Tab-separated table of C-alpha atoms and ligand atoms in Angstrom:
chain	number	residue	atom	x	y	z
P	1	UNK	CA	20.824	-51.586	-5.857
P	2	UNK	CA	22.414	-53.356	-2.897
P	3	UNK	CA	25.732	-55.108	-3.456
P	4	UNK	CA	27.129	-58.306	-2.004
P	5	UNK	CA	30.485	-60.040	-2.170
P	6	UNK	CA	30.608	-63.818	-1.803
P	7	UNK	CA	34.087	-65.224	-1.146
P	8	UNK	CA	34.071	-68.945	-1.882
P	9	UNK	CA	31.316	-68.494	-4.503
P	10	UNK	CA	32.564	-71.511	-6.446
P	11	UNK	CA	31.881	-73.794	-3.498
P	12	UNK	CA	28.783	-75.571	-2.253
P	13	UNK	CA	27.291	-73.043	0.185
P	14	UNK	CA	28.688	-70.045	-1.728
P	15	UNK	CA	27.055	-71.203	-4.973
P	16	UNK	CA	23.671	-71.501	-3.278
P	17	UNK	CA	24.156	-68.160	-1.530
P	18	UNK	CA	24.824	-66.342	-4.802
P	19	UNK	CA	21.518	-67.684	-6.187
P	20	UNK	CA	19.665	-66.564	-3.083
P	21	UNK	CA	21.162	-63.056	-3.110
P	22	UNK	CA	20.270	-62.677	-6.794
P	23	UNK	CA	16.662	-63.626	-5.997
P	24	UNK	CA	16.719	-60.923	-3.321
P	25	UNK	CA	17.802	-58.332	-5.922
P	26	UNK	CA	21.485	-57.860	-5.026
P	27	UNK	CA	24.282	-57.144	-7.482
P	28	UNK	CA	26.707	-59.957	-6.596
P	29	UNK	CA	30.411	-60.449	-7.087
P	30	UNK	CA	31.690	-63.966	-6.480
P	31	UNK	CA	35.328	-64.884	-5.924
P	32	UNK	CA	36.881	-68.338	-5.878
P	33	UNK	CA	39.777	-70.391	-7.183
P	34	UNK	CA	37.235	-72.224	-9.344
P	35	UNK	CA	33.795	-71.876	-10.888
P	36	UNK	CA	30.946	-73.880	-9.293
P	37	UNK	CA	31.298	-77.504	-10.399
P	38	UNK	CA	27.680	-78.520	-10.802
P	39	UNK	CA	25.798	-75.390	-11.965
P	40	UNK	CA	26.435	-72.103	-13.748
P	41	UNK	CA	27.220	-69.244	-11.418
P	42	UNK	CA	24.534	-66.572	-11.214
P	43	UNK	CA	26.986	-63.933	-9.981
P	44	UNK	CA	26.990	-60.677	-11.969
P	45	UNK	CA	30.758	-60.702	-11.766
P	46	UNK	CA	32.832	-63.811	-11.001
P	47	UNK	CA	36.529	-63.360	-10.275
P	48	UNK	CA	38.730	-66.458	-10.384
P	49	UNK	CA	41.460	-65.570	-7.933
P	50	UNK	CA	43.493	-66.791	-4.987
P	51	UNK	CA	42.425	-65.104	-1.762
P	52	UNK	CA	45.710	-66.062	-0.104
P	53	UNK	CA	47.242	-63.181	-2.111
P	54	UNK	CA	46.818	-59.912	-0.245
P	55	UNK	CA	46.889	-57.819	-3.444
P	56	UNK	CA	44.103	-59.973	-4.911
P	57	UNK	CA	41.934	-59.547	-1.843
P	58	UNK	CA	42.415	-55.774	-1.843
P	59	UNK	CA	41.568	-55.658	-5.556
P	60	UNK	CA	38.309	-57.632	-5.303
P	61	UNK	CA	37.209	-55.652	-2.248
P	62	UNK	CA	37.337	-52.465	-4.313
P	63	UNK	CA	34.124	-50.895	-3.065
P	64	UNK	CA	32.007	-50.648	0.013
P	65	UNK	CA	29.835	-53.764	-0.422
P	66	UNK	CA	26.649	-53.787	1.655
P	67	UNK	CA	27.196	-57.417	2.597
P	68	UNK	CA	30.321	-59.594	2.526
P	69	UNK	CA	30.160	-63.366	3.074
P	70	UNK	CA	33.523	-64.997	3.835
P	71	UNK	CA	33.014	-68.692	3.027
P	72	UNK	CA	36.318	-69.457	1.309
P	73	UNK	CA	38.280	-72.131	3.165
P	74	UNK	CA	40.363	-75.236	2.691
P	75	UNK	CA	37.815	-77.746	3.938
P	76	UNK	CA	36.236	-81.161	3.554
P	77	UNK	CA	34.515	-83.947	5.451
P	78	UNK	CA	36.036	-86.425	7.907
P	79	UNK	CA	38.025	-88.090	5.097
P	80	UNK	CA	39.862	-84.788	4.538
P	81	UNK	CA	40.179	-83.031	7.893
P	82	UNK	CA	40.768	-85.970	10.248
P	83	UNK	CA	43.501	-87.876	8.398
P	84	UNK	CA	46.183	-85.356	9.460
P	85	UNK	CA	47.680	-85.276	5.957
P	86	UNK	CA	46.350	-81.800	5.116
P	87	UNK	CA	46.802	-80.079	8.488
P	88	UNK	CA	49.483	-77.566	7.472
P	89	UNK	CA	47.678	-76.592	4.270
P	90	UNK	CA	44.329	-76.237	6.026
P	91	UNK	CA	45.767	-73.954	8.698
P	92	UNK	CA	47.921	-71.897	6.359
P	93	UNK	CA	45.425	-71.498	3.538
P	94	UNK	CA	42.349	-70.653	5.571
P	95	UNK	CA	44.098	-68.419	8.122
P	96	UNK	CA	45.835	-66.459	5.345
P	97	UNK	CA	42.518	-65.883	3.564
P	98	UNK	CA	40.856	-64.712	6.771
P	99	UNK	CA	43.723	-62.379	7.725
P	100	UNK	CA	43.615	-60.795	4.257
P	101	UNK	CA	39.831	-60.461	4.207
P	102	UNK	CA	39.476	-58.924	7.673
P	103	UNK	CA	42.161	-56.358	6.868
P	104	UNK	CA	40.772	-55.443	3.430
P	105	UNK	CA	37.208	-55.045	4.728
P	106	UNK	CA	38.422	-52.818	7.532
P	107	UNK	CA	40.380	-50.647	5.059
P	108	UNK	CA	37.264	-50.261	2.888
P	109	UNK	CA	35.187	-49.425	5.985
P	110	UNK	CA	32.961	-52.413	5.251
P	111	UNK	CA	30.984	-53.089	8.391
P	112	UNK	CA	28.892	-56.151	7.641
P	113	UNK	CA	30.784	-59.369	7.065
P	114	UNK	CA	29.572	-62.911	7.724
P	115	UNK	CA	32.143	-65.534	8.687
P	116	UNK	CA	31.405	-69.263	8.606
P	117	UNK	CA	33.134	-70.951	11.498
P	118	UNK	CA	32.431	-74.583	12.308
P	119	UNK	CA	31.192	-76.829	15.086
P	120	UNK	CA	34.631	-78.454	14.736
P	121	UNK	CA	35.946	-75.694	17.032
P	122	UNK	CA	34.123	-77.172	20.059
P	123	UNK	CA	36.244	-79.114	22.555
P	124	UNK	CA	36.555	-82.828	21.961
P	125	UNK	CA	36.049	-83.561	25.688
P	126	UNK	CA	32.409	-82.418	25.453
P	127	UNK	CA	31.670	-84.682	22.484
P	128	UNK	CA	32.620	-88.102	23.816
P	129	UNK	CA	29.102	-89.257	24.743
P	130	UNK	CA	27.182	-89.912	21.500
P	131	UNK	CA	23.838	-89.473	23.254
P	132	UNK	CA	24.652	-86.258	25.058
P	133	UNK	CA	27.197	-83.988	23.333
P	134	UNK	CA	27.524	-80.413	24.547
P	135	UNK	CA	27.809	-77.790	21.805
P	136	UNK	CA	26.424	-74.787	23.638
P	137	UNK	CA	28.189	-71.658	22.436
P	138	UNK	CA	29.689	-70.945	25.864
P	139	UNK	CA	31.247	-74.422	26.059
P	140	UNK	CA	34.054	-73.413	23.661
P	141	UNK	CA	36.648	-72.937	26.417
P	142	UNK	CA	38.991	-74.363	27.654
P	143	UNK	CA	39.597	-74.878	23.942
P	144	UNK	CA	40.383	-78.386	22.714
P	145	UNK	CA	39.210	-78.931	19.125
P	146	UNK	CA	40.074	-82.394	17.784
P	147	UNK	CA	41.408	-81.132	14.434
P	148	UNK	CA	43.692	-78.389	13.106
P	149	UNK	CA	40.711	-77.344	10.959
P	150	UNK	CA	38.830	-76.632	14.201
P	151	UNK	CA	41.754	-74.711	15.705
P	152	UNK	CA	41.998	-72.504	12.618
P	153	UNK	CA	38.255	-71.788	12.826
P	154	UNK	CA	38.622	-70.801	16.470
P	155	UNK	CA	41.540	-68.490	15.650
P	156	UNK	CA	39.625	-66.834	12.807
P	157	UNK	CA	36.477	-66.372	14.898
P	158	UNK	CA	38.621	-64.502	17.389
P	159	UNK	CA	40.271	-62.511	14.597
P	160	UNK	CA	36.956	-61.209	13.218
P	161	UNK	CA	35.595	-60.423	16.679
P	162	UNK	CA	38.816	-58.576	17.586
P	163	UNK	CA	38.191	-56.261	14.592
P	164	UNK	CA	34.762	-55.513	16.051
P	165	UNK	CA	36.247	-54.567	19.389
P	166	UNK	CA	39.200	-52.565	18.061
P	167	UNK	CA	37.908	-51.102	14.789
P	168	UNK	CA	34.144	-50.742	15.178
P	169	UNK	CA	33.262	-53.281	12.474
P	170	UNK	CA	30.093	-55.354	12.739
P	171	UNK	CA	31.423	-58.730	11.641
P	172	UNK	CA	29.203	-61.738	12.366
P	173	UNK	CA	30.342	-65.257	13.251
P	174	UNK	CA	28.316	-68.448	12.853
P	175	UNK	CA	29.309	-72.001	13.710
P	176	UNK	CA	27.926	-74.280	10.987
P	177	UNK	CA	27.004	-77.867	11.846
P	178	UNK	CA	27.417	-80.226	8.857
P	179	UNK	CA	25.552	-78.578	5.972
P	180	UNK	CA	24.267	-80.727	3.097
P	181	UNK	CA	22.215	-80.501	-0.065
P	182	UNK	CA	22.313	-80.770	-3.863
P	183	UNK	CA	25.360	-79.376	-5.677
P	184	UNK	CA	27.652	-80.262	-2.776
P	185	UNK	CA	30.794	-82.375	-3.058
P	186	UNK	CA	29.620	-85.980	-3.339
P	187	UNK	CA	32.774	-87.902	-4.246
P	188	UNK	CA	36.553	-87.541	-4.443
P	189	UNK	CA	37.388	-87.639	-0.707
P	190	UNK	CA	36.110	-84.276	0.546
P	191	UNK	CA	32.444	-85.324	0.729
P	192	UNK	CA	30.647	-85.422	4.089
P	193	UNK	CA	28.551	-88.232	5.473
P	194	UNK	CA	25.144	-87.292	3.946
P	195	UNK	CA	26.584	-87.105	0.419
P	196	UNK	CA	28.707	-90.217	0.972
P	197	UNK	CA	25.670	-92.220	2.135
P	198	UNK	CA	23.611	-91.013	-0.826
P	199	UNK	CA	26.371	-91.951	-3.282
P	200	UNK	CA	26.965	-95.368	-1.747
P	201	UNK	CA	23.264	-96.219	-1.648
P	202	UNK	CA	22.736	-94.947	-5.201
P	203	UNK	CA	25.564	-97.182	-6.420
P	204	UNK	CA	24.347	-100.279	-4.533
P	205	UNK	CA	21.749	-102.760	-5.680
P	206	UNK	CA	18.886	-103.591	-3.347
P	207	UNK	CA	20.100	-106.310	-0.980
P	208	UNK	CA	23.651	-104.983	-1.380
P	209	UNK	CA	26.146	-103.698	1.183
P	210	UNK	CA	27.742	-100.298	1.788
P	211	UNK	CA	30.786	-99.423	3.888
P	212	UNK	CA	30.442	-97.222	6.966
P	213	UNK	CA	33.475	-95.797	8.801
P	214	UNK	CA	33.463	-96.892	12.431
P	215	UNK	CA	30.635	-98.662	14.198
P	216	UNK	CA	28.089	-96.174	12.854
P	217	UNK	CA	26.946	-95.327	16.375
P	218	UNK	CA	28.668	-91.930	16.283
P	219	UNK	CA	26.071	-89.139	16.170
P	220	UNK	CA	25.732	-85.924	14.148
P	221	UNK	CA	23.071	-83.484	13.053
P	222	UNK	CA	22.785	-82.277	9.459
P	223	UNK	CA	21.348	-78.998	8.205
P	224	UNK	CA	19.862	-78.516	4.759
P	225	UNK	CA	21.587	-75.751	2.787
P	226	UNK	CA	18.483	-73.537	2.340
P	227	UNK	CA	18.031	-73.345	6.100
P	228	UNK	CA	21.738	-72.609	6.510
P	229	UNK	CA	21.368	-69.613	4.170
P	230	UNK	CA	18.277	-68.405	6.002
P	231	UNK	CA	20.166	-68.438	9.306
P	232	UNK	CA	23.277	-66.868	7.777
P	233	UNK	CA	21.507	-63.904	6.141
P	234	UNK	CA	19.397	-63.350	9.259
P	235	UNK	CA	22.520	-63.246	11.418
P	236	UNK	CA	24.373	-60.856	9.098
P	237	UNK	CA	21.431	-58.444	9.056
P	238	UNK	CA	20.815	-58.658	12.810
P	239	UNK	CA	22.307	-56.717	15.699
P	240	UNK	CA	23.950	-59.863	17.115
P	241	UNK	CA	27.616	-60.647	16.361
P	242	UNK	CA	27.660	-64.260	17.582
P	243	UNK	CA	29.353	-66.669	17.643
P	244	UNK	CA	26.155	-68.676	17.251
P	245	UNK	CA	25.396	-72.198	16.101
P	246	UNK	CA	23.657	-72.635	12.759
P	247	UNK	CA	22.693	-76.273	12.659
P	248	UNK	CA	19.939	-78.791	13.075
P	249	UNK	CA	19.224	-80.312	16.481
P	250	UNK	CA	17.795	-83.519	14.990
P	251	UNK	CA	20.633	-85.799	16.078
P	252	UNK	CA	21.001	-89.215	14.401
P	253	UNK	CA	23.589	-91.965	14.344
P	254	UNK	CA	25.422	-92.519	11.069
P	255	UNK	CA	23.709	-95.932	10.876
P	256	UNK	CA	20.342	-94.161	11.112
P	257	UNK	CA	21.446	-91.694	8.438
P	258	UNK	CA	22.284	-94.599	6.124
P	259	UNK	CA	18.919	-96.203	6.919
P	260	UNK	CA	17.030	-93.013	6.048
P	261	UNK	CA	18.813	-92.795	2.706
P	262	UNK	CA	18.120	-96.469	1.957
P	263	UNK	CA	14.414	-95.896	2.708
P	264	UNK	CA	14.326	-92.895	0.373
P	265	UNK	CA	15.950	-95.009	-2.343
P	266	UNK	CA	13.516	-97.857	-1.668
P	267	UNK	CA	16.403	-100.307	-1.278
P	268	UNK	CA	17.289	-102.899	1.320
P	269	UNK	CA	20.900	-102.114	2.253
P	270	UNK	CA	23.278	-103.922	4.639
P	271	UNK	CA	25.954	-101.978	6.500
P	272	UNK	CA	29.587	-103.087	6.626
P	273	UNK	CA	31.548	-101.305	9.345
P	274	UNK	CA	35.167	-100.608	8.488
P	275	UNK	CA	37.997	-98.530	10.012
P	276	UNK	CA	38.088	-94.896	8.865
P	277	UNK	CA	38.516	-91.317	10.047
P	278	UNK	CA	35.908	-90.751	12.740
P	279	UNK	CA	36.155	-87.344	14.387
P	280	UNK	CA	34.170	-86.752	17.553
P	281	UNK	CA	31.904	-89.456	18.940
P	282	UNK	CA	28.823	-87.242	19.161
P	283	UNK	CA	27.758	-83.796	17.960
P	284	UNK	CA	24.481	-81.905	17.882
P	285	UNK	CA	23.603	-78.263	17.408
P	286	UNK	CA	22.402	-76.449	20.519
P	287	UNK	CA	19.836	-73.999	19.153
P	288	UNK	CA	18.818	-72.145	22.292
P	289	UNK	CA	20.966	-69.112	21.557
P	290	UNK	CA	19.906	-68.630	17.930
P	291	UNK	CA	16.262	-68.884	18.921
P	292	UNK	CA	16.769	-66.418	21.744
P	293	UNK	CA	18.806	-63.840	19.782
P	294	UNK	CA	17.321	-64.129	16.279
P	295	UNK	CA	13.855	-65.489	17.070
P	296	UNK	CA	14.467	-68.214	14.503
P	297	UNK	CA	15.695	-71.785	14.380
P	298	UNK	CA	15.901	-74.375	11.606
P	299	UNK	CA	12.769	-76.505	11.444
P	300	UNK	CA	12.845	-78.808	8.417
P	301	UNK	CA	13.103	-82.530	9.193
P	302	UNK	CA	16.321	-84.218	8.060
P	303	UNK	CA	14.443	-86.546	5.740
P	304	UNK	CA	13.043	-83.641	3.669
P	305	UNK	CA	16.528	-82.392	2.772
P	306	UNK	CA	17.829	-85.918	2.264
P	307	UNK	CA	15.108	-86.626	-0.312
P	308	UNK	CA	16.222	-83.660	-2.439
P	309	UNK	CA	19.895	-84.495	-1.971
P	310	UNK	CA	19.490	-88.184	-2.796
P	311	UNK	CA	17.584	-87.363	-5.968
P	312	UNK	CA	20.394	-85.044	-7.115
P	313	UNK	CA	23.229	-87.460	-6.221
P	314	UNK	CA	21.430	-90.386	-7.843
P	315	UNK	CA	21.391	-88.345	-11.055
P	316	UNK	CA	25.128	-87.588	-10.756
P	317	UNK	CA	25.888	-91.282	-10.251
P	318	UNK	CA	23.756	-92.232	-13.263
P	319	UNK	CA	25.383	-89.529	-15.405
P	320	UNK	CA	28.887	-90.681	-14.427
P	321	UNK	CA	28.007	-94.301	-15.166
P	322	UNK	CA	26.696	-93.314	-18.599
K	1	LIG	P1	33.440	-75.697	-0.228
K	1	LIG	O1	34.756	-76.370	-0.139
K	1	LIG	O2	32.432	-76.233	-1.191
K	1	LIG	O3	33.643	-74.140	-0.547
K	1	LIG	C1	34.786	-73.427	-0.141
K	1	LIG	C2	35.312	-72.704	-1.366
K	1	LIG	O4	36.462	-71.929	-0.992
K	1	LIG	C3	35.766	-73.664	-2.480
K	1	LIG	O5	35.038	-73.431	-3.674
K	1	LIG	C4	37.232	-73.335	-2.651
K	1	LIG	O6	37.680	-73.404	-3.996
K	1	LIG	C5	37.304	-71.912	-2.116
K	1	LIG	N1	38.669	-71.571	-1.762
K	1	LIG	C6	39.531	-72.313	-1.010
K	1	LIG	N2	40.727	-71.714	-0.978
K	1	LIG	C7	40.623	-70.577	-1.712
K	1	LIG	C8	41.525	-69.554	-2.063
K	1	LIG	N3	42.808	-69.571	-1.652
K	1	LIG	N4	41.094	-68.536	-2.837
K	1	LIG	C9	39.822	-68.515	-3.287
K	1	LIG	N5	38.910	-69.462	-2.993
K	1	LIG	C10	39.313	-70.481	-2.220
K	1	LIG	O7	32.846	-75.662	1.257
K	1	LIG	P2	31.383	-75.278	1.769
K	1	LIG	O8	30.754	-76.518	2.266
K	1	LIG	O9	30.688	-74.453	0.767
K	1	LIG	O10	31.789	-74.404	3.058
K	1	LIG	C11	31.771	-72.987	3.039
K	1	LIG	C12	32.309	-72.482	4.368
K	1	LIG	O11	31.516	-72.996	5.444
K	1	LIG	C13	33.747	-72.878	4.686
K	1	LIG	O12	34.362	-71.831	5.378
K	1	LIG	C14	33.589	-74.057	5.606
K	1	LIG	O13	34.712	-74.254	6.433
K	1	LIG	C15	32.368	-73.639	6.387
K	1	LIG	N6	31.675	-74.792	6.972
K	1	LIG	C16	31.031	-75.662	6.162
K	1	LIG	C17	30.397	-76.762	6.732
K	1	LIG	C18	29.682	-77.767	5.877
K	1	LIG	O14	29.160	-78.734	6.440
K	1	LIG	N7	29.600	-77.575	4.560
K	1	LIG	C19	30.409	-76.956	8.111
K	1	LIG	C20	31.109	-76.045	8.907
K	1	LIG	C21	31.716	-74.939	8.333
K	2	LIG	N1	32.511	-88.472	5.009
K	2	LIG	C1	32.169	-89.707	5.398
K	2	LIG	N2	32.122	-90.703	4.474
K	2	LIG	N3	31.893	-89.929	6.704
K	2	LIG	C2	31.547	-91.189	7.061
K	2	LIG	C3	31.454	-92.251	6.150
K	2	LIG	C4	31.773	-92.006	4.790
K	2	LIG	O1	31.718	-92.864	3.926
K	2	LIG	N4	31.080	-93.368	6.826
K	2	LIG	C5	30.936	-93.013	8.103
K	2	LIG	N5	31.232	-91.696	8.252
K	2	LIG	C6	31.260	-90.978	9.546
K	2	LIG	C7	32.586	-90.290	9.834
K	2	LIG	O2	33.544	-91.238	10.275
K	2	LIG	C8	32.163	-89.322	10.936
K	2	LIG	O3	32.202	-89.978	12.177
K	2	LIG	C9	30.712	-88.995	10.566
K	2	LIG	O4	30.304	-89.944	9.565
K	2	LIG	C10	30.530	-87.606	9.988
K	2	LIG	O5	31.481	-87.420	8.990
K	2	LIG	P1	31.527	-86.109	8.061
K	2	LIG	O6	30.155	-85.727	7.674
K	2	LIG	O7	32.489	-86.367	6.954
K	2	LIG	O8	32.229	-84.997	8.980
K	2	LIG	P2	31.995	-84.417	10.458
K	2	LIG	O9	30.559	-84.311	10.832
K	2	LIG	O10	32.850	-85.180	11.408
K	2	LIG	O11	32.568	-82.958	10.241
K	2	LIG	C11	31.922	-82.162	9.244
K	2	LIG	O12	31.100	-81.201	9.830
K	2	LIG	C12	31.753	-80.111	10.418
K	2	LIG	C13	30.735	-79.186	11.026
K	2	LIG	O13	29.863	-79.863	11.863
K	2	LIG	C14	32.966	-81.605	8.307
K	2	LIG	O14	32.328	-81.218	7.091
K	2	LIG	C15	33.648	-80.410	8.833
K	2	LIG	O15	34.413	-79.803	7.793
K	2	LIG	C16	32.594	-79.437	9.330
K	2	LIG	O16	33.198	-78.268	9.828
């Protein structure tokens, strides 16, 4: 039986990944500071532990796993990473985890590791035009991410790829572009725009108003979690190390995102634009490289994933209200 290790298995993408690997027949160990919040874990073995501790990381990487997914990070949406209040923690926590994990995998002669970097590592100067952002993989340098979260991701990408060059590992690096879906953080301050829009619309009456940070003309693309997992497992099992974008190239403004959610809910919703953490003005996944190297690209329309996500968040809102 093949074995997989999912670091960050108590989180949104990690929780979904464990389910997928179980369906594929893997024996799975999950590790996280916490259990998944919204569903039971399906991991065969779940270790609650702090991956900032080197001894912990060496202990959980106690065998030669066939596949390792390093998803554990100190992360959140714009309301978490762009306020500046968490910069030191984000850099220290995530970099320490990645340093420990790269070293422990190398010691165990584990070759295949997947690392989830982020589109936040791309330079801010290429993302000022909301209609025409440049997120081609080779546009990363000269580096100028607009957040410490992005700088840490860039450092850790380089860390994992340096192990490949110096130690013969086959670590893989993907740059995720705003992943969403059911069982993701939907309130509390770390939620991203799709979940925030779903929550706000679910809580509003038809004819009501929801708050949007900024003028809502900033652009993003959003990838449904199932497609993210498809791209991630394909990359890990391929002969290509990356870094490569895993994201949707269906770019929308945040106002359009809110409108799509309101349509799904069947509500008339007015938008109230307020100051808030904004991040880059425009961002879209450039999918030429993933199509070229893996022969695959995400294809589901945004609205399909939003329908499933809205339904789930509407239920969470109703449950909380009850
Ligand atoms: P998440 O916050 O839901 O999951 C991350 C998990 O890591 C959490 O469960 C957290 O408890 C765990 N963790 C943090 N510090 C830890 C520690 N010291 N020891 C053990 N576990 C620890 O985030 P997610 O959306 O599932 O993201 C997974 C990965 O993908 C992260 O690396 C993130 O930076 C990256 N990413 C996500 C997105 C996105 O849109 N979701 C976009 C770009 C990159
Ligand atoms: N979260 C949130 N909540 N964002 C809002 C809201 C709101 O109520 N209203 C408007 N926005 C705007 C933000 O100001 C930002 O301009 C845009 O929606 C997108 O915000 P997020 O989804 O929170 O984050 P992001 O796209 O800037 O960054 C996310 O994606 C990266 C990868 O592409 C984050 O999740 C990063 O951690 C991730 O790496």
